[in-house]
Tab-separated table of C-alpha atoms and ligand atoms in Angstrom:
chain	number	residue	atom	x	y	z
A	1	MET	CA	-45.024	36.429	106.524
A	2	ASN	CA	-48.314	34.788	107.342
A	3	GLU	CA	-47.423	31.108	108.033
A	4	ASN	CA	-50.714	29.288	107.715
A	5	ILE	CA	-51.190	27.380	104.100
A	6	LEU	CA	-53.367	24.185	103.414
A	7	THR	CA	-51.304	21.587	101.311
A	8	ILE	CA	-52.996	18.779	99.178
A	9	ILE	CA	-51.150	15.264	97.499
A	10	ALA	CA	-53.008	14.493	95.345
A	11	ALA	CA	-51.831	10.244	95.766
A	12	ALA	CA	-55.162	8.926	94.924
A	13	GLY	CA	-53.370	8.957	90.817
A	14	LEU	CA	-53.317	4.264	89.933
A	15	GLY	CA	-50.422	4.801	87.963
A	16	GLU	CA	-51.933	2.835	85.087
A	17	ARG	CA	-49.172	3.073	82.945
A	18	PHE	CA	-46.232	2.083	85.548
A	19	GLY	CA	-46.909	-1.717	84.420
A	20	ASN	CA	-47.183	-2.887	87.733
A	21	GLU	CA	-49.221	-3.042	90.323
A	22	THR	CA	-47.755	-1.201	92.990
A	23	PRO	CA	-48.646	2.540	91.969
A	24	LYS	CA	-45.910	5.167	90.982
A	25	GLN	CA	-45.914	7.344	93.988
A	26	TYR	CA	-44.497	4.369	96.133
A	27	ALA	CA	-42.129	3.800	94.059
A	28	ARG	CA	-38.261	3.486	95.513
A	29	VAL	CA	-35.854	5.581	94.473
A	30	ASN	CA	-32.379	6.735	96.370
A	31	GLY	CA	-33.952	5.107	99.904
A	32	LYS	CA	-36.747	6.367	99.517
A	33	THR	CA	-40.945	6.489	97.791
A	34	ILE	CA	-41.422	9.101	95.581
A	35	ILE	CA	-44.083	10.786	97.527
A	36	GLU	CA	-42.075	10.481	100.821
A	37	SER	CA	-39.644	12.574	98.706
A	38	ALA	CA	-43.512	14.408	97.134
A	39	VAL	CA	-44.755	15.533	100.891
A	40	LYS	CA	-40.932	16.253	102.084
A	41	PRO	CA	-41.275	20.359	102.072
A	42	PHE	CA	-44.068	20.463	102.895
A	43	VAL	CA	-43.418	18.983	106.155
A	44	ASP	CA	-40.270	20.847	106.272
A	45	SER	CA	-42.475	24.511	105.777
A	46	LYS	CA	-42.432	26.674	108.557
A	47	TYR	CA	-45.342	28.118	105.888
A	48	VAL	CA	-47.477	25.377	105.657
A	49	SER	CA	-49.874	24.376	108.609
A	50	GLU	CA	-52.063	21.516	107.279
A	51	ILE	CA	-51.423	18.856	104.918
A	52	ILE	CA	-53.931	16.838	103.207
A	53	ILE	CA	-53.350	13.548	101.270
A	54	ALA	CA	-55.769	12.307	99.172
A	55	VAL	CA	-54.826	8.593	98.816
A	56	SER	CA	-57.446	5.394	96.981
A	57	GLU	CA	-59.522	3.507	99.037
A	58	ASN	CA	-57.579	0.528	98.760
A	59	ASP	CA	-54.026	2.032	98.932
A	60	ASN	CA	-51.796	-0.430	101.500
A	61	HIS	CA	-49.095	1.239	101.148
A	62	ILE	CA	-49.712	4.458	102.222
A	63	LYS	CA	-49.379	3.558	106.298
A	64	ASN	CA	-45.679	2.786	105.805
A	65	GLN	CA	-44.423	5.685	104.030
A	66	ASN	CA	-42.080	7.581	106.175
A	67	PHE	CA	-44.678	10.070	107.182
A	68	TYR	CA	-47.425	8.756	108.093
A	69	ASN	CA	-47.235	10.087	111.714
A	70	SER	CA	-46.748	13.383	110.882
A	71	ASN	CA	-49.230	14.995	112.767
A	72	LYS	CA	-49.265	17.853	110.465
A	73	ILE	CA	-51.039	15.570	107.939
A	74	LYS	CA	-55.032	14.284	107.818
A	75	TYR	CA	-55.860	11.886	104.426
A	76	VAL	CA	-58.906	11.869	103.037
A	77	VAL	CA	-60.051	9.093	100.339
A	78	GLY	CA	-60.047	10.203	97.773
A	79	GLY	CA	-62.301	10.618	94.523
A	80	ALA	CA	-62.836	8.751	90.523
A	81	SER	CA	-61.741	12.309	88.813
A	82	ARG	CA	-58.794	14.898	90.603
A	83	GLN	CA	-61.488	17.173	90.963
A	84	GLU	CA	-63.689	15.241	93.341
A	85	SER	CA	-59.733	14.500	94.866
A	86	ILE	CA	-59.133	18.473	95.346
A	87	ASN	CA	-62.750	18.434	96.686
A	88	ASN	CA	-62.850	15.610	99.252
A	89	ALA	CA	-59.902	16.757	100.981
A	90	LEU	CA	-61.254	20.689	100.849
A	91	ASN	CA	-63.860	19.651	102.378
A	92	ALA	CA	-62.047	18.007	104.957
A	93	ALA	CA	-59.525	20.930	106.292
A	94	ASP	CA	-59.717	22.466	109.965
A	95	LYS	CA	-60.446	25.545	108.345
A	96	ASP	CA	-61.082	28.232	106.044
A	97	TYR	CA	-58.019	29.144	105.032
A	98	GLU	CA	-56.680	32.316	103.146
A	99	TYR	CA	-54.471	29.849	100.882
A	100	VAL	CA	-53.866	26.469	100.107
A	101	LEU	CA	-51.012	24.252	97.958
A	102	THR	CA	-51.673	21.676	95.192
A	103	HIS	CA	-49.779	18.885	94.387
A	104	ASP	CA	-48.692	15.205	93.036
A	105	ALA	CA	-46.944	12.909	94.774
A	106	ALA	CA	-45.571	11.902	91.827
A	107	ARG	CA	-42.922	14.928	91.007
A	108	PRO	CA	-40.449	14.140	94.309
A	109	ASN	CA	-37.935	17.159	93.166
A	110	ILE	CA	-39.683	20.236	94.676
A	111	THR	CA	-38.147	22.040	97.031
A	112	GLU	CA	-38.956	24.439	99.701
A	113	ASP	CA	-38.149	27.531	97.620
A	114	ASP	CA	-40.294	25.961	94.523
A	115	ILE	CA	-43.706	26.924	98.313
A	116	VAL	CA	-41.505	30.223	98.782
A	117	ASN	CA	-42.374	31.822	95.921
A	118	LEU	CA	-45.313	30.380	95.208
A	119	TYR	CA	-47.005	32.349	97.850
A	120	LYS	CA	-44.262	35.659	97.114
A	121	ASP	CA	-46.416	35.540	93.939
A	122	ILE	CA	-49.967	35.700	94.535
A	123	LYS	CA	-49.400	37.560	97.300
A	124	LYS	CA	-47.941	39.646	95.373
A	125	SER	CA	-49.431	39.987	91.934
A	126	LYS	CA	-53.247	39.322	93.912
A	127	THR	CA	-53.887	36.541	91.486
A	128	SER	CA	-56.569	33.918	92.598
A	129	CYS	CA	-54.150	31.070	92.142
A	130	SER	CA	-49.823	30.576	91.630
A	131	PHE	CA	-48.378	28.029	89.242
A	132	LEU	CA	-45.447	26.615	88.532
A	133	TYR	CA	-44.433	26.047	84.843
A	134	THR	CA	-41.539	25.733	81.810
A	135	PRO	CA	-40.904	26.686	78.654
A	136	VAL	CA	-41.629	24.687	75.589
A	137	TYR	CA	-38.090	23.780	74.126
A	138	ASP	CA	-38.858	20.936	72.237
A	139	SER	CA	-40.186	21.363	69.001
A	140	LEU	CA	-44.082	21.181	69.048
A	141	LYS	CA	-46.584	19.429	66.828
A	142	GLU	CA	-49.965	19.367	66.750
A	143	VAL	CA	-51.542	15.981	66.270
A	144	SER	CA	-55.504	16.403	64.536
A	145	PRO	CA	-55.882	17.106	62.174
A	146	LYS	CA	-53.045	16.792	60.800
A	147	ASP	CA	-49.333	16.620	62.558
A	148	VAL	CA	-49.027	20.216	61.816
A	149	THR	CA	-45.380	22.100	63.357
A	150	LYS	CA	-46.425	24.957	66.310
A	151	ASP	CA	-45.007	27.821	67.695
A	152	LYS	CA	-43.372	26.729	71.009
A	153	ASN	CA	-42.985	30.078	71.984
A	154	LYS	CA	-46.824	30.062	72.390
A	155	PHE	CA	-47.057	27.742	74.666
A	156	TYR	CA	-45.477	26.777	77.876
A	157	LEU	CA	-46.029	23.639	80.732
A	158	VAL	CA	-47.755	24.028	83.459
A	159	GLN	CA	-45.999	22.061	86.810
A	160	THR	CA	-47.261	21.276	90.446
A	161	PRO	CA	-47.418	22.860	92.922
A	162	GLN	CA	-49.876	24.807	92.970
A	163	ILE	CA	-51.264	28.007	95.526
A	164	SER	CA	-55.021	29.408	95.160
A	165	LYS	CA	-56.964	31.356	97.473
A	166	PHE	CA	-58.785	28.338	99.666
A	167	SER	CA	-62.420	30.283	98.655
A	168	HIS	CA	-61.698	30.510	95.097
A	169	LEU	CA	-60.951	27.398	94.565
A	170	LYS	CA	-63.175	25.265	96.336
A	171	SER	CA	-66.303	27.351	94.486
A	172	SER	CA	-63.825	26.996	91.347
A	173	ILE	CA	-63.567	22.985	91.896
A	174	LYS	CA	-66.860	22.528	93.015
A	175	ARG	CA	-68.258	23.747	89.610
A	176	CYS	CA	-66.583	22.284	88.173
A	177	ILE	CA	-67.975	18.520	89.473
A	178	ASP	CA	-71.218	20.450	89.418
A	179	GLU	CA	-70.835	20.843	85.055
A	180	ASN	CA	-68.878	17.384	84.715
A	181	ILE	CA	-65.336	19.007	83.092
A	182	ASN	CA	-62.085	17.131	83.916
A	183	CYS	CA	-59.430	19.350	85.693
A	184	PRO	CA	-56.338	18.709	84.461
A	185	ASP	CA	-54.605	19.952	87.178
A	186	GLU	CA	-55.788	23.713	90.306
A	187	SER	CA	-54.954	25.725	87.960
A	188	PHE	CA	-57.207	24.644	85.671
A	189	ALA	CA	-59.787	25.207	87.526
A	190	ILE	CA	-59.197	28.532	88.324
A	191	GLU	CA	-59.394	29.140	84.490
A	192	TYR	CA	-62.730	28.221	83.897
A	193	ALA	CA	-64.131	28.999	86.067
A	194	ASN	CA	-62.639	33.554	84.870
A	195	LEU	CA	-60.443	33.502	87.813
A	196	THR	CA	-56.655	35.698	87.240
A	197	LEU	CA	-54.107	33.216	87.309
A	198	SER	CA	-50.452	33.926	87.568
A	199	LYS	CA	-47.339	31.762	87.510
A	200	VAL	CA	-43.740	31.312	88.188
A	201	LYS	CA	-40.776	29.474	85.681
A	202	GLY	CA	-40.308	26.206	87.979
A	203	SER	CA	-37.687	23.663	86.855
A	204	ARG	CA	-37.636	21.110	84.304
A	205	SER	CA	-36.113	19.045	87.252
A	206	ASN	CA	-39.672	19.083	89.160
A	207	ILE	CA	-40.817	16.120	86.797
A	208	LYS	CA	-43.745	14.362	87.477
A	209	VAL	CA	-43.130	10.388	87.731
A	210	THR	CA	-45.615	8.925	84.675
A	211	GLU	CA	-43.736	6.260	82.906
A	212	PRO	CA	-40.095	3.691	83.985
A	213	GLU	CA	-38.658	5.120	82.473
A	214	ASP	CA	-38.561	8.026	84.314
A	215	LEU	CA	-37.534	6.393	87.931
A	216	GLU	CA	-34.048	6.209	85.799
A	217	ILE	CA	-33.980	10.100	85.249
A	218	LEU	CA	-34.943	10.791	89.157
A	219	ASN	CA	-31.700	7.777	89.331
A	220	ASN	CA	-29.758	10.927	87.472
A	221	PHE	CA	-30.223	14.245	89.657
A	222	LEU	CA	-29.269	12.019	92.562
A	223	THR	CA	-25.669	11.503	92.396
A	224	ARG	CA	-23.021	12.279	95.117
A	225	SER	CA	-20.225	13.458	94.420
A	226	GLY	CA	-16.574	13.264	96.778
A	227	VAL	CA	-13.506	14.536	96.631
A	228	GLY	CA	-10.149	13.119	96.922
A	229	PHE	CA	-6.508	13.500	97.832
A	230	ASP	CA	-2.793	11.996	98.539
A	231	LEU	CA	0.265	12.738	98.349
A	232	HIS	CA	3.271	11.314	98.496
A	233	LYS	CA	7.456	11.080	98.464
A	234	TYR	CA	9.822	9.709	95.808
A	235	GLN	CA	12.979	7.706	96.120
A	236	ALA	CA	15.948	5.797	93.812
A	237	GLY	CA	13.706	2.438	92.778
A	238	ASP	CA	12.864	0.718	89.765
A	239	GLY	CA	9.329	2.807	88.634
A	240	ILE	CA	6.052	3.988	90.523
A	241	THR	CA	2.177	2.422	89.910
A	242	LEU	CA	-0.586	4.399	89.328
A	243	GLY	CA	-3.856	3.264	88.598
A	244	GLY	CA	-2.389	-0.866	89.027
A	245	TYR	CA	0.420	-0.032	85.997
A	246	LYS	CA	3.771	-0.012	86.643
A	247	ILE	CA	5.958	2.739	84.937
A	248	GLU	CA	9.434	1.457	85.058
A	249	CYS	CA	11.715	5.482	86.135
A	250	ASP	CA	14.127	5.654	88.306
A	251	TYR	CA	12.525	6.430	91.361
A	252	LYS	CA	9.553	4.434	93.676
A	253	ILE	CA	7.273	6.354	95.938
A	254	ILE	CA	8.177	5.774	100.013
A	255	ALA	CA	4.474	4.282	101.653
A	256	HIS	CA	3.324	2.062	103.773
A	257	SER	CA	1.297	-0.006	101.620
A	258	ASP	CA	1.946	-0.657	98.026
A	259	GLY	CA	2.063	3.454	97.579
A	260	ASP	CA	-0.727	3.801	94.428
A	261	VAL	CA	-0.882	7.286	94.730
A	262	LEU	CA	-3.885	7.407	91.969
A	263	LEU	CA	-5.327	4.938	93.656
A	264	HIS	CA	-5.323	6.125	97.246
A	265	SER	CA	-7.215	9.596	95.736
A	266	ILE	CA	-9.479	7.385	93.604
A	267	ALA	CA	-10.273	5.190	97.453
A	268	ASP	CA	-10.987	8.269	99.048
A	269	SER	CA	-12.779	10.682	96.458
A	270	ILE	CA	-15.599	7.073	96.411
A	271	LEU	CA	-15.625	6.497	100.613
A	272	GLY	CA	-16.200	10.537	101.071
A	273	ALA	CA	-18.946	10.465	98.371
A	274	ALA	CA	-20.834	7.955	100.552
A	275	ALA	CA	-20.080	9.775	104.014
A	276	LEU	CA	-18.107	6.680	105.683
A	277	GLY	CA	-14.267	8.241	105.839
A	278	ASP	CA	-11.067	8.625	104.361
A	279	ILE	CA	-8.693	4.954	103.751
A	280	GLY	CA	-7.105	5.538	107.136
A	281	ILE	CA	-9.726	4.764	108.948
A	282	PHE	CA	-9.917	1.143	107.548
A	283	PHE	CA	-6.915	1.064	105.803
A	284	SER	CA	-3.765	2.076	108.510
A	285	ASP	CA	-0.447	2.818	107.926
A	286	GLN	CA	0.060	1.696	111.357
A	287	ASP	CA	-1.027	-1.511	110.864
A	288	GLU	CA	1.645	-4.581	109.832
A	289	LYS	CA	-1.357	-6.281	107.883
A	290	ASN	CA	-0.998	-3.419	105.700
A	291	LYS	CA	3.279	-3.406	105.213
A	292	ASP	CA	3.110	-3.950	101.129
A	293	LEU	CA	-0.855	-3.881	100.034
A	294	ASN	CA	-1.413	-3.699	97.223
A	295	SER	CA	-3.809	-1.081	96.384
A	296	ILE	CA	-6.468	-3.089	94.564
A	297	GLU	CA	-7.489	-4.333	97.477
A	298	ILE	CA	-7.995	-0.833	98.849
A	299	ILE	CA	-10.219	-0.178	95.884
A	300	LYS	CA	-12.417	-3.271	95.806
A	301	TYR	CA	-12.606	-2.581	99.487
A	302	CYS	CA	-14.526	0.795	98.663
A	303	LEU	CA	-16.172	-1.018	95.606
A	304	ASP	CA	-18.065	-4.166	98.574
A	305	GLN	CA	-18.732	-0.550	100.601
A	306	LEU	CA	-20.921	1.136	97.742
A	307	ASN	CA	-22.119	-2.365	97.094
A	308	GLU	CA	-23.476	-2.929	100.371
A	309	ARG	CA	-24.696	0.866	99.564
A	310	ASP	CA	-26.763	0.080	95.793
A	311	LEU	CA	-23.802	2.518	95.449
A	312	GLU	CA	-22.424	2.811	91.691
A	313	ILE	CA	-19.318	4.993	90.345
A	314	TYR	CA	-20.790	7.199	87.507
A	315	ASN	CA	-17.832	8.992	86.420
A	316	ILE	CA	-14.995	9.952	87.825
A	317	ASP	CA	-11.292	12.634	87.101
A	318	THR	CA	-8.590	12.246	88.129
A	319	THR	CA	-5.134	15.039	87.885
A	320	VAL	CA	-1.733	13.941	88.227
A	321	ILE	CA	0.750	15.975	89.865
A	322	CYS	CA	4.557	15.347	89.371
A	323	GLU	CA	7.752	16.935	87.089
A	324	GLN	CA	8.253	13.104	86.203
A	325	PRO	CA	7.168	10.893	84.498
A	326	LYS	CA	5.259	11.835	82.262
A	327	ILE	CA	1.739	10.390	81.987
A	328	ALA	CA	0.946	10.536	79.126
A	329	PRO	CA	2.886	8.110	77.022
A	330	HIS	CA	1.564	5.463	80.029
A	331	ARG	CA	-1.750	7.630	79.752
A	332	GLU	CA	-4.216	4.644	77.868
A	333	LYS	CA	-3.267	1.824	79.685
A	334	ILE	CA	-3.564	3.408	82.623
A	335	LEU	CA	-7.311	4.538	81.721
A	336	LYS	CA	-8.232	0.609	80.707
A	337	GLU	CA	-6.514	-0.547	84.018
A	338	LEU	CA	-8.487	2.106	85.857
A	339	SER	CA	-11.916	0.586	84.025
A	340	ASN	CA	-11.726	-2.614	84.932
A	341	LEU	CA	-11.105	-2.381	87.881
A	342	LEU	CA	-13.795	0.761	88.680
A	343	LEU	CA	-16.126	-1.398	86.322
A	344	ILE	CA	-17.065	1.945	84.611
A	345	PRO	CA	-16.048	2.419	81.025
A	346	VAL	CA	-13.267	4.033	79.856
A	347	SER	CA	-15.152	7.215	78.211
A	348	ARG	CA	-16.169	7.981	82.126
A	349	ILE	CA	-13.209	8.619	83.685
A	350	GLY	CA	-11.079	11.709	83.216
A	351	LEU	CA	-7.314	11.063	83.476
A	352	LYS	CA	-5.289	14.026	83.055
A	353	ALA	CA	-1.110	15.062	83.979
A	354	THR	CA	0.200	18.484	85.020
A	355	THR	CA	3.571	19.695	86.651
A	356	SER	CA	3.856	21.869	89.959
A	357	GLU	CA	5.985	23.873	87.775
A	358	LYS	CA	9.140	23.265	89.599
A	359	ILE	CA	8.334	24.407	92.701
A	360	GLY	CA	8.076	23.098	96.139
A	361	ILE	CA	8.651	19.852	96.617
A	362	ILE	CA	6.679	18.669	93.315
A	363	GLY	CA	8.748	21.002	91.144
A	364	GLU	CA	12.122	19.574	92.347
A	365	ASN	CA	10.789	16.216	91.154
A	366	LYS	CA	11.037	14.598	95.073
A	367	ALA	CA	7.025	13.813	94.993
A	368	ILE	CA	3.510	13.715	93.195
A	369	ALA	CA	0.300	13.757	94.361
A	370	VAL	CA	-3.046	12.967	92.735
A	371	GLN	CA	-6.491	14.231	92.975
A	372	SER	CA	-10.093	13.337	92.356
A	373	LEU	CA	-13.558	13.506	92.057
A	374	VAL	CA	-16.304	11.094	91.462
A	375	ASN	CA	-19.920	10.880	91.109
A	376	LEU	CA	-22.043	8.019	92.346
A	377	ILE	CA	-25.173	7.335	91.395
A	378	GLU	CA	-27.920	4.944	92.720
A	379	LYS	CA	-27.804	0.762	90.942
A	380	LYS	CA	-30.251	0.397	88.984
B	401	ZN	ZN1	-0.938	7.583	99.719
């Protein structure tokens, strides 16, 4: 395969709709700016040998980006319009390439697969430009002359990245500039020049960050999951504590701490999702100071760790595995305790119970186990 593709990133947009002074591509999500995420797949791609980023003349942010000193990248000053920015970048290329990828700095959710798929498509279809698209799923109305519903199947939405033949894009963009035609994207310039197009179905997650609320949508794509498991043996006693809620019964849990197997399992899932290890690292059962430890303290410690990393719990799902006690009569109360402790609504907590069909240590009612899964999101 040809490993010699130019990439142009259009980053000169002013982001007027963002309503603040920082252009939208420099907003941070999950510890990285939008443009850092948008550029990374091209920096990493073995098919891309040169990247040119078109930035505004007065851009003070670009030099603070994590890719700034990459030896693959150079910078040009963008023009007043997209076609002028692309034109400036094409003219600054090291050489005449065969293909050029173009992408928007405000689309952070692409992968190297998108790049490879476009490259394969333009090679196979032998067109002048191949671009990503998604079908229209919502109903579609035309604004003018009056609101009229259109057949959405006759339309699709166009995304970047796009890949074009370098020489064809260069001549097409020049024609748009000469004729003062506004180019929403490079496939339009190719289309306007009556050259051929092909398309590859993209993903709806490849959003273009335009409105401030788009950052929230991005946050929702960036969940981290963690699983947890804990098991404790029973002995004769007066009850067990699950999720900080005491259930009276004829046994108790054998443990160094208070033995809240549900909270231990949840704590492990939280620490796992945050890549911090397991509760044994932070609350060793060999340590005397953890004797009879209230497990609520463990959860509070985990939440502090999340806080420090700007993470929070989105939802939790748990399964309690035991023969006795029956969980159903206590379910609502345990959920309420968990909700108060984990600071998320009951609607985001799954609490299920099952038995072990009288088989094994749990089936013989000598132990109880809990399995958990948590999803973490970036704090708003
Ligand atoms: Zn435990």
